[in-house]
PDB file of C-alpha atoms in Angstrom:
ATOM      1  CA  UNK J  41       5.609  15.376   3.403  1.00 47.00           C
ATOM      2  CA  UNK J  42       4.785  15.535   3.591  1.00 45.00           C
ATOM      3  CA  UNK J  43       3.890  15.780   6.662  1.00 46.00           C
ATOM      4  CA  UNK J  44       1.498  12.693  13.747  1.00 43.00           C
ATOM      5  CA  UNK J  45      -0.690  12.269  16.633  1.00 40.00           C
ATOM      6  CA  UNK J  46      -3.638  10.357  18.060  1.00 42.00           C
ATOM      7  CA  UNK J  47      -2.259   7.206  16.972  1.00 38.00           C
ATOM      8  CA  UNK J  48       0.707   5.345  17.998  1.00 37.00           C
ATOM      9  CA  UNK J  49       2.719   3.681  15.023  1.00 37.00           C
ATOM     10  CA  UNK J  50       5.658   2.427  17.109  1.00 35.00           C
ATOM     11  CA  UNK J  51       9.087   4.908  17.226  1.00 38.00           C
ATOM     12  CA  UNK J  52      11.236   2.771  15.754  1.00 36.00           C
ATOM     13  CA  UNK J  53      14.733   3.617  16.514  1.00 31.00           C
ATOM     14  CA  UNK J  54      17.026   5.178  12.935  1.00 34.00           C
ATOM     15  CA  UNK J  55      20.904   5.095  13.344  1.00 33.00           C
ATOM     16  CA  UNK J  56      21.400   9.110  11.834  1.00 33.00           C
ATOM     17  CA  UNK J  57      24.696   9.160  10.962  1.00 33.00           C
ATOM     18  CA  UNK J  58      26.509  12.073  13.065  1.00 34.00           C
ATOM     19  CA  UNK J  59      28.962  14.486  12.357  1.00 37.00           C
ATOM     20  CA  UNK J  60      29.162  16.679   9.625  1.00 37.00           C
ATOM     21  CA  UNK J  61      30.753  18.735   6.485  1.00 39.00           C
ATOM     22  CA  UNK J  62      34.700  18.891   7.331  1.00 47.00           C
ATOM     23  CA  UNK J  63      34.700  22.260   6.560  1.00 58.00           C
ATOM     24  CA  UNK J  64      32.295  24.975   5.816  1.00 69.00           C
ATOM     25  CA  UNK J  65      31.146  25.495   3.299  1.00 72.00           C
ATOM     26  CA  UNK J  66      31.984  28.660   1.067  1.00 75.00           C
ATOM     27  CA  UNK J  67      29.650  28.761  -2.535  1.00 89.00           C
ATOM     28  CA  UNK J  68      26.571  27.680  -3.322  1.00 88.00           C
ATOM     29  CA  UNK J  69      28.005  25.290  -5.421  1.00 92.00           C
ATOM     30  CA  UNK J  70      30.025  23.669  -2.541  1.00 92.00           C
ATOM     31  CA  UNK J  71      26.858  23.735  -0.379  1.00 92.00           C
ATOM     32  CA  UNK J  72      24.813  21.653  -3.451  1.00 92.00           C
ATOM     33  CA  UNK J  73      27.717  19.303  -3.097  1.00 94.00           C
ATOM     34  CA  UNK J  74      27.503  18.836   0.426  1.00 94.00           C
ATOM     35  CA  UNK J  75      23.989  18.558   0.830  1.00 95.00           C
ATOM     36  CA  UNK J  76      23.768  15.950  -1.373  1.00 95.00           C
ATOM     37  CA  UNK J  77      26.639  13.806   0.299  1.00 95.00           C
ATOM     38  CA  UNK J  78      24.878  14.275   3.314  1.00 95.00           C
ATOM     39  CA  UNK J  79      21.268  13.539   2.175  1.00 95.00           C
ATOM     40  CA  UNK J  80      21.784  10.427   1.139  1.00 94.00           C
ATOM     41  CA  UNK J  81      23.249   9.428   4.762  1.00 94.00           C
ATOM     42  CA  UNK J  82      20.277  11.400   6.115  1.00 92.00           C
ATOM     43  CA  UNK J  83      22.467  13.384   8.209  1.00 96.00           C
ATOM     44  CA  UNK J  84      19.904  15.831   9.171  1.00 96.00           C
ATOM     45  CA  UNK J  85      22.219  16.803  11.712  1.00 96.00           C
ATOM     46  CA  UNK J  86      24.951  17.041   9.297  1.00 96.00           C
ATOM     47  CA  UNK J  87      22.372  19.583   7.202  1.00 96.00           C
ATOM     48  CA  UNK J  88      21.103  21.404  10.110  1.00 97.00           C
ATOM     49  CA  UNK J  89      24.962  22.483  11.022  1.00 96.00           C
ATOM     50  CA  UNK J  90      25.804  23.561   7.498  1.00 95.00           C
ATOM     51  CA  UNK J  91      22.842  25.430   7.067  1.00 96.00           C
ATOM     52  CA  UNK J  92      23.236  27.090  10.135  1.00 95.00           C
ATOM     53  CA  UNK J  93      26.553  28.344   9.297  1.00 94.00           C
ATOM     54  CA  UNK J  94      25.910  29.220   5.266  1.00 94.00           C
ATOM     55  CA  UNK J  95      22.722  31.270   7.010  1.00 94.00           C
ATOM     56  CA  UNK J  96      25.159  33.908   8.591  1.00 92.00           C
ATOM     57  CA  UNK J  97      26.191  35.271   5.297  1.00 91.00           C
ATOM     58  CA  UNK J  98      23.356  34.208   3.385  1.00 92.00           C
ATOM     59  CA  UNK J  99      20.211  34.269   4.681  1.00 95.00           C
ATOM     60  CA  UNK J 100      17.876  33.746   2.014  1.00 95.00           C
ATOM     61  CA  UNK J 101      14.262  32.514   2.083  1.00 96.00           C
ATOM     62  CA  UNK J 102      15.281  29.099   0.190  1.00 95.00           C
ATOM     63  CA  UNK J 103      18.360  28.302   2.400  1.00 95.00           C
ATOM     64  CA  UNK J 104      15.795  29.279   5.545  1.00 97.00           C
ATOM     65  CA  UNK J 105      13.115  26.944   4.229  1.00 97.00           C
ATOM     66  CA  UNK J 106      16.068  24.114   4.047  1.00 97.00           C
ATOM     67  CA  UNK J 107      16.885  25.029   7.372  1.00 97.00           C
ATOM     68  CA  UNK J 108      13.468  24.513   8.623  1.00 98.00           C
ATOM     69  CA  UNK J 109      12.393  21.297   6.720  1.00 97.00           C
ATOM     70  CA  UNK J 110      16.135  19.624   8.288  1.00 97.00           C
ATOM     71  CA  UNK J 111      14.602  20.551  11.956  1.00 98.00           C
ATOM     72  CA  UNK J 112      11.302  19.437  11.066  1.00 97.00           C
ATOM     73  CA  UNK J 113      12.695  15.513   9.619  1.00 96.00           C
ATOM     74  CA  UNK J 114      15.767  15.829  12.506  1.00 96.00           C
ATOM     75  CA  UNK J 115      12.031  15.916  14.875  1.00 96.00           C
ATOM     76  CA  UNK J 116      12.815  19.476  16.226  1.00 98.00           C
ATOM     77  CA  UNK J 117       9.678  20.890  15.094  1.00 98.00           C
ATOM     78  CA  UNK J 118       9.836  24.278  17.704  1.00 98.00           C
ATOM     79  CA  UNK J 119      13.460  25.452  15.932  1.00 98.00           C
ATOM     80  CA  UNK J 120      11.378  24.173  12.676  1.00 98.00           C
ATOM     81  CA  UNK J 121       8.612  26.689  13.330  1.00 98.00           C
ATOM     82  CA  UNK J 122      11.389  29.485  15.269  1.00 97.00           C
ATOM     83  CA  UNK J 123      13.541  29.136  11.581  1.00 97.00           C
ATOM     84  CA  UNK J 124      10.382  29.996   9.796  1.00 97.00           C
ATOM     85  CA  UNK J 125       8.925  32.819  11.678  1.00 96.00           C
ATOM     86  CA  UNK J 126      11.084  35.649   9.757  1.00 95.00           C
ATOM     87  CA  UNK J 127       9.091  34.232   6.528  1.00 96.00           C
ATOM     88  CA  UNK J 128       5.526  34.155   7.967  1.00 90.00           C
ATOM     89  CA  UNK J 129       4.583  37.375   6.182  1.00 88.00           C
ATOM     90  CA  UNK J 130       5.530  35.653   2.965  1.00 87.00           C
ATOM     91  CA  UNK J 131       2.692  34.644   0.500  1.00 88.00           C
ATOM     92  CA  UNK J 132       5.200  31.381   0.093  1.00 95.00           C
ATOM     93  CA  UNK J 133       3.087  27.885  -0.142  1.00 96.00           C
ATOM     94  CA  UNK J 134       6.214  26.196   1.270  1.00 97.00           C
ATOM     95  CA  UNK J 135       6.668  27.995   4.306  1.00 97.00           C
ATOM     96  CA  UNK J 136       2.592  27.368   5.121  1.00 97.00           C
ATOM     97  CA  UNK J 137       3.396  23.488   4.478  1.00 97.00           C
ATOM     98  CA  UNK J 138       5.938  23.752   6.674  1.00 98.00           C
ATOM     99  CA  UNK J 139       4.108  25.521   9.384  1.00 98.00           C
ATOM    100  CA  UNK J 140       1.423  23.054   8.865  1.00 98.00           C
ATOM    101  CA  UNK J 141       3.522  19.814   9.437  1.00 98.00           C
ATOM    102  CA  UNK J 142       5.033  21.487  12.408  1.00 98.00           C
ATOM    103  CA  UNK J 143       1.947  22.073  13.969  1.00 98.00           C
ATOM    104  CA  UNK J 144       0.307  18.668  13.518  1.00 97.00           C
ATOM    105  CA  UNK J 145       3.633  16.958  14.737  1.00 97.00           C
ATOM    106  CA  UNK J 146       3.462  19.353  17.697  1.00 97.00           C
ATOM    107  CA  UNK J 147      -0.459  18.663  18.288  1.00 97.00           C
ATOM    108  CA  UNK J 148      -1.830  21.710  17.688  1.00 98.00           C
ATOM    109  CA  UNK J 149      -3.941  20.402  15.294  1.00 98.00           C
ATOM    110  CA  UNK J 150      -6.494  24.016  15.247  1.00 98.00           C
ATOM    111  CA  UNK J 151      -3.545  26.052  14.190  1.00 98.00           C
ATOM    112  CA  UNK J 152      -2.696  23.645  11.220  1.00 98.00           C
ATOM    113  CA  UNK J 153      -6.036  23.463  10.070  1.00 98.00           C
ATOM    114  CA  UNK J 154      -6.015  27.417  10.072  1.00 98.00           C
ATOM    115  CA  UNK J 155      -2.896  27.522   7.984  1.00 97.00           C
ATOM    116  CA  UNK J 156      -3.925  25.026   5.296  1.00 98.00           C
ATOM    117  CA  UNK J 157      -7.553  26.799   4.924  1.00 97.00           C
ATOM    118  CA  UNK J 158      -5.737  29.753   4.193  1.00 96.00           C
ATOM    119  CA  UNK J 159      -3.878  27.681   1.613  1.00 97.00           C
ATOM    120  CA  UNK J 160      -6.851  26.385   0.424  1.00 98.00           C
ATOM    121  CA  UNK J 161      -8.440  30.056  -0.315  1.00 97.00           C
ATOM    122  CA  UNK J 162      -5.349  31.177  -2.161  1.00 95.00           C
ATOM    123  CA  UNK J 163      -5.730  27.579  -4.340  1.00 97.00           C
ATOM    124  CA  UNK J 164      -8.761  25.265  -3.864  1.00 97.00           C
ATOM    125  CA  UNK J 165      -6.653  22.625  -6.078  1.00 98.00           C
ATOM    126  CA  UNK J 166      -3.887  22.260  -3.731  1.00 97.00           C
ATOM    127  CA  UNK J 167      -3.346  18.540  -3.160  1.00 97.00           C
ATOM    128  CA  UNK J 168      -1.236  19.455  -0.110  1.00 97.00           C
ATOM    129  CA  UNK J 169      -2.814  21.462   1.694  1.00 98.00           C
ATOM    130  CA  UNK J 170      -6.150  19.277   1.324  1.00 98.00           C
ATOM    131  CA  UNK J 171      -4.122  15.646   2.382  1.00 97.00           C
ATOM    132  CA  UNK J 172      -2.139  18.133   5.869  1.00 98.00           C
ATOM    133  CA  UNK J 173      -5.949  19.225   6.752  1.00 98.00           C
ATOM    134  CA  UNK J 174      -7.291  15.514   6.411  1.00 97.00           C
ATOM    135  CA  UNK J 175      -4.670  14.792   8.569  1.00 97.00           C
ATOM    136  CA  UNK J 176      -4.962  17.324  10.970  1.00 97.00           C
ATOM    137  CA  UNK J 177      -8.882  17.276  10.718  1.00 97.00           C
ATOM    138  CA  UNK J 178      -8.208  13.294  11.630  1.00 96.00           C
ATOM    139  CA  UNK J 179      -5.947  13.563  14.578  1.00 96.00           C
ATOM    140  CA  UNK J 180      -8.419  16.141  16.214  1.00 96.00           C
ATOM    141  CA  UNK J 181     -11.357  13.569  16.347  1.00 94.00           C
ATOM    142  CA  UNK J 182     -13.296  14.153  12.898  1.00 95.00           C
ATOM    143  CA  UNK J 183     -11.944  11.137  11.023  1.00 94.00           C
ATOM    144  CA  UNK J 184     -14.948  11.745   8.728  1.00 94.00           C
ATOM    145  CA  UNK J 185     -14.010  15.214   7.834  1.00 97.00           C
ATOM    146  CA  UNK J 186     -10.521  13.643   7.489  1.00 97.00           C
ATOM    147  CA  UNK J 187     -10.950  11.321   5.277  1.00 96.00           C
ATOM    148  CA  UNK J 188     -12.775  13.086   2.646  1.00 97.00           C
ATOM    149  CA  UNK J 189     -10.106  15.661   3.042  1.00 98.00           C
ATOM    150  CA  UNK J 190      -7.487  13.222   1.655  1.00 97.00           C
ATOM    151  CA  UNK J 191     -10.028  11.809  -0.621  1.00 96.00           C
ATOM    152  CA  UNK J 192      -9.676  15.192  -1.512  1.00 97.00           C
ATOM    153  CA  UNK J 193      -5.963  15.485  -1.894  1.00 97.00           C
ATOM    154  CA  UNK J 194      -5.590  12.007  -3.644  1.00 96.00           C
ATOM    155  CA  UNK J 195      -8.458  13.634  -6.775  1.00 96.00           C
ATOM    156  CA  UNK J 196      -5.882  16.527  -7.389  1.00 97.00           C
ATOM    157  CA  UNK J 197      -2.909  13.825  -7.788  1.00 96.00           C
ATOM    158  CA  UNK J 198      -1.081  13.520  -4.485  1.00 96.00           C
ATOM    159  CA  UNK J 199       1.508  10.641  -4.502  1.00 94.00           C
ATOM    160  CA  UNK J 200      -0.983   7.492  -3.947  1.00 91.00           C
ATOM    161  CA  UNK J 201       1.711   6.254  -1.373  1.00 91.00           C
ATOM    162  CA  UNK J 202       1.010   9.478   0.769  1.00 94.00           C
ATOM    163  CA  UNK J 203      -2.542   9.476   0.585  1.00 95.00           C
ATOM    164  CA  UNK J 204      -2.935   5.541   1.318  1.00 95.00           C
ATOM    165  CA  UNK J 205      -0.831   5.691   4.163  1.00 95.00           C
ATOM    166  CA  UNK J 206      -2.732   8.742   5.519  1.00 96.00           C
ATOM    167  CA  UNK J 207      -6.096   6.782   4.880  1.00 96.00           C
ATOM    168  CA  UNK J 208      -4.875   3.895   6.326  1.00 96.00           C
ATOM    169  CA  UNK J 209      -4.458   6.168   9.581  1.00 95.00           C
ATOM    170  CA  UNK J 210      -7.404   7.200  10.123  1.00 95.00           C
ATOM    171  CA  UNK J 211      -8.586   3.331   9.600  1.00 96.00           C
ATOM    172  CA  UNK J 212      -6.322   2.755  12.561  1.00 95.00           C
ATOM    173  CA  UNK J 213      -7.584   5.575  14.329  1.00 93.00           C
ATOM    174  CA  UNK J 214     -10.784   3.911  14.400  1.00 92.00           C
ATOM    175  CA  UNK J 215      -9.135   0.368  14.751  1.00 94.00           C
ATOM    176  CA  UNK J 216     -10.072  -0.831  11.336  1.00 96.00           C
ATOM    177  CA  UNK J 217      -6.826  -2.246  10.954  1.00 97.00           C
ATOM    178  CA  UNK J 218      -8.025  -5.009   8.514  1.00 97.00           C
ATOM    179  CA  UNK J 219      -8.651  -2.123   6.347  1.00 97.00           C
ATOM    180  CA  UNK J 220      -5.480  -0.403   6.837  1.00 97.00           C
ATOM    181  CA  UNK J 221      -3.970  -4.070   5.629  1.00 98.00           C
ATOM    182  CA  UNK J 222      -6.076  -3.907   2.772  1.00 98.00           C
ATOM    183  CA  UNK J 223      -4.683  -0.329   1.660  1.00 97.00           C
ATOM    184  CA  UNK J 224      -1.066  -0.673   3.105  1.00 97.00           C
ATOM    185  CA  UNK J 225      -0.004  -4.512   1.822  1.00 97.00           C
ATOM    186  CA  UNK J 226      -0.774  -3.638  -1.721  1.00 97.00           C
ATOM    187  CA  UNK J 227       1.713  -0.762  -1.886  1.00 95.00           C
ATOM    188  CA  UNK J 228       4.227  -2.932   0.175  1.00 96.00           C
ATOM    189  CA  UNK J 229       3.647  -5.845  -2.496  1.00 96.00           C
ATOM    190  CA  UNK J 230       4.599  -3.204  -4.854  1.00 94.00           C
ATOM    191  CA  UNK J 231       7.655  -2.454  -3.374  1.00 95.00           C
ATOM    192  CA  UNK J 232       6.602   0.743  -1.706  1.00 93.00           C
ATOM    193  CA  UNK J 233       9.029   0.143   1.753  1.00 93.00           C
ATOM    194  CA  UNK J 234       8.533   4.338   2.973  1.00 92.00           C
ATOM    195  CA  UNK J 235       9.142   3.885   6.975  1.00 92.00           C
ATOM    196  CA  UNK J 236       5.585   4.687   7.556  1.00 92.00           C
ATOM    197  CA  UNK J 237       4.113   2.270   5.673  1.00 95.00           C
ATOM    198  CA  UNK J 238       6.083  -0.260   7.062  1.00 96.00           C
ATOM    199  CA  UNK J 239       5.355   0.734  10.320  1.00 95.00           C
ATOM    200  CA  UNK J 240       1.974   0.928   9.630  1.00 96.00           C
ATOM    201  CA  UNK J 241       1.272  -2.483   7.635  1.00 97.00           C
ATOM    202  CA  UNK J 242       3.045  -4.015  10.601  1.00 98.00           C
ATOM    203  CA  UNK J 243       1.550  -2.716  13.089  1.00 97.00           C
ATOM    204  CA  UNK J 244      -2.028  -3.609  11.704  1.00 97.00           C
ATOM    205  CA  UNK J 245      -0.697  -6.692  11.256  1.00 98.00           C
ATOM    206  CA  UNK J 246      -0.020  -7.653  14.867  1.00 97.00           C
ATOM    207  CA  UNK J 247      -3.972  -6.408  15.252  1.00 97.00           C
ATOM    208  CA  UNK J 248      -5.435  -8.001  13.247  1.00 97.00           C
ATOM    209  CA  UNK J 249      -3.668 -11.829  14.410  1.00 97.00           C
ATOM    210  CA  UNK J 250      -1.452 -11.882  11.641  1.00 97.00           C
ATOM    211  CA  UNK J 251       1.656 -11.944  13.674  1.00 97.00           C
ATOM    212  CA  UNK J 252       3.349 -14.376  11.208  1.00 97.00           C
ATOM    213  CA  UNK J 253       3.061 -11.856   8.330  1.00 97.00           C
ATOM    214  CA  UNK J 254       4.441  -9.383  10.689  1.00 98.00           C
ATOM    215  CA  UNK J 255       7.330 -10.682  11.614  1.00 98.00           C
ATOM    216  CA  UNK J 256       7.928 -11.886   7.949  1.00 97.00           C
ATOM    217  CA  UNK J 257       8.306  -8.361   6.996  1.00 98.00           C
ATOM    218  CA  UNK J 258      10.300  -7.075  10.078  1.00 97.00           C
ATOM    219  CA  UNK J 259      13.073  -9.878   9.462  1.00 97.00           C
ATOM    220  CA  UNK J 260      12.571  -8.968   5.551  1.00 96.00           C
ATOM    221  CA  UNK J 261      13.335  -5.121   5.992  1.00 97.00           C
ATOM    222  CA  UNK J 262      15.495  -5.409   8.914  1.00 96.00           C
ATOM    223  CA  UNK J 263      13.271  -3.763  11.278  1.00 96.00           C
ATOM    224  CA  UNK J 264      14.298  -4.836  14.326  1.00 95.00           C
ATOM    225  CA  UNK J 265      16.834  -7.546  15.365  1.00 95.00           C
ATOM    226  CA  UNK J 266      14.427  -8.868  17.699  1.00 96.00           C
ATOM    227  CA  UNK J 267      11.175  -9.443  16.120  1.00 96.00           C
ATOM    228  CA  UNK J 268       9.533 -11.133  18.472  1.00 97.00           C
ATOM    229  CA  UNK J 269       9.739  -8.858  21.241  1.00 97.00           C
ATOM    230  CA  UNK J 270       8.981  -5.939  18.866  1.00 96.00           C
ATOM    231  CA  UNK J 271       5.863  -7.783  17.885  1.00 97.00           C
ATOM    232  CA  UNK J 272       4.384  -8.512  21.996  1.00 96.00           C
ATOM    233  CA  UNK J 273       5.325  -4.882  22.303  1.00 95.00           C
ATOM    234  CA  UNK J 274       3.161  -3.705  19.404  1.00 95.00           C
ATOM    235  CA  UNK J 275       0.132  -6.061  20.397  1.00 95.00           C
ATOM    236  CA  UNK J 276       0.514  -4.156  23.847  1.00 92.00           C
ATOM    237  CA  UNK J 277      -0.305  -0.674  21.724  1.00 87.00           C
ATOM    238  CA  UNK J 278      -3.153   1.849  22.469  1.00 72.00           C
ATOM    239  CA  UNK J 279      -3.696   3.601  19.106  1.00 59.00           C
ATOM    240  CA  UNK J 280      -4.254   6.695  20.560  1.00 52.00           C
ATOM    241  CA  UNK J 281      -0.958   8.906  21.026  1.00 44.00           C
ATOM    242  CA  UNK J 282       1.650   9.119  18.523  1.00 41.00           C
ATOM    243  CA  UNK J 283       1.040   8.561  14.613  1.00 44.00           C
ATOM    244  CA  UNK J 284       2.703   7.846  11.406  1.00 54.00           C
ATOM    245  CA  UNK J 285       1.264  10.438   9.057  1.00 63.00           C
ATOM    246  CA  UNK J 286       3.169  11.593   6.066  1.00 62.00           C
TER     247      UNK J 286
END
């Protein structure tokens, strides 16, 4: 995200480090610089503030787009969408991805299916816009539709880790969580350790009895300091609120 929300995958609490540049920042070069120092803390904080201030001089549709995505993976998806609106008229596959994700974080799940069909019409072959409206389609109720949406998506060479976890979803969204293990474990075994398919894979985990397993990995990745109580707490889950899609 790519890109949540019928199922609950457990908000696991991130340290984001705060603060952010020491100065503004003046060139384009200097803001490169920056950005990268503070991407790899995943300040999104950090980038939403610098952006914010290099936007008064120079607002440009790529520093706006930044702008937005920062909201959208700092969680404030309504400055995400407000950040975007000035681009809507834009024929710009980014900006529709962006609207998309918004939307399905936000719920409004009709809307995002709107925007990726008319991403679909301008290219049938776009893997993202088929794996947001699986999503979207999913989290609505039609985990059929859904599924052959990201079926869809994964044909036209998505990244496998972003379709499996997406699959593995809508398994959990109709609490076939041995099947999520069966798509989710592999990529773990194979070192894929994204946040949502750790969440995930644990989270089926705990469903499916496997509690040892589970709290093998959260003590292996450092997921919580407690694992125990993290594990009675995700036993306790209803699968139907929040979700982990990518």
């Amino acid at each position: 995200m790519r890109c949540s929300k019928k199922i609950v995958l457990l908000a696991f609490c991130s340290v984001v480090l705060a603060g952010c540049a020491n100065r503004p920042a003046k060139t384009e070069a200097e803001v490169n610089y920056q950005e990268d120092i503070l991407l790899k803390a995943k300040n999104y904080n950090g980038l939403i503030t610098m952006y914010r201030s290099w936007l008064k001089n120079n607002d440009t549709a790529d520093s706006r787009i930044k702008l937005s995505r920062y909201y959208y993976l700092a969680g404030d998806y309504k400055s995400s969408l407000y950040y975007l609106q000035p681009l809507n008229m834009k024929n710009d596959v980014r900006v529709s991805i962006l609207q998309a994700q918004n939307m399905i974080a936000l719920g409004d799940y009709g809307p995002a299916i709107r925007v990726t069909d008319k991403m679909l019409q301008q290219d049938g072959n776009n893997a993202e816009a088929w794996n947001l409206r699986g999503v979207a389609l999913a989290l609505s109720g039609k985990a059929a539709e859904g599924q052959q949406a990201i079926d869809k998506s994964r044909q036209l060479f998505i990244a496998d880790d972003v379709a499996i976890n997406n699959l593995a979803m809508i398994a959990m969204l109709d609490y076939r969580y041995q099947d999520a293990v069966g798509l989710l474990l592999p990529q773990y075994l194979r070192g894929k350790k994204q946040s949502q398919i750790l969440h995930n894979l644990v989270l089926s985990l705990v469903k499916v009895g496997d509690r040892r397993y589970a709290k093998n990995i959260i003590e292996s990745e450092n997921l919580s300091n407690k694992p125990d109580e993290l594990i009675d707490a995700l036993a306790a889950i209803s699968p139907r609120a929040k979700g982990g899609h990518k």
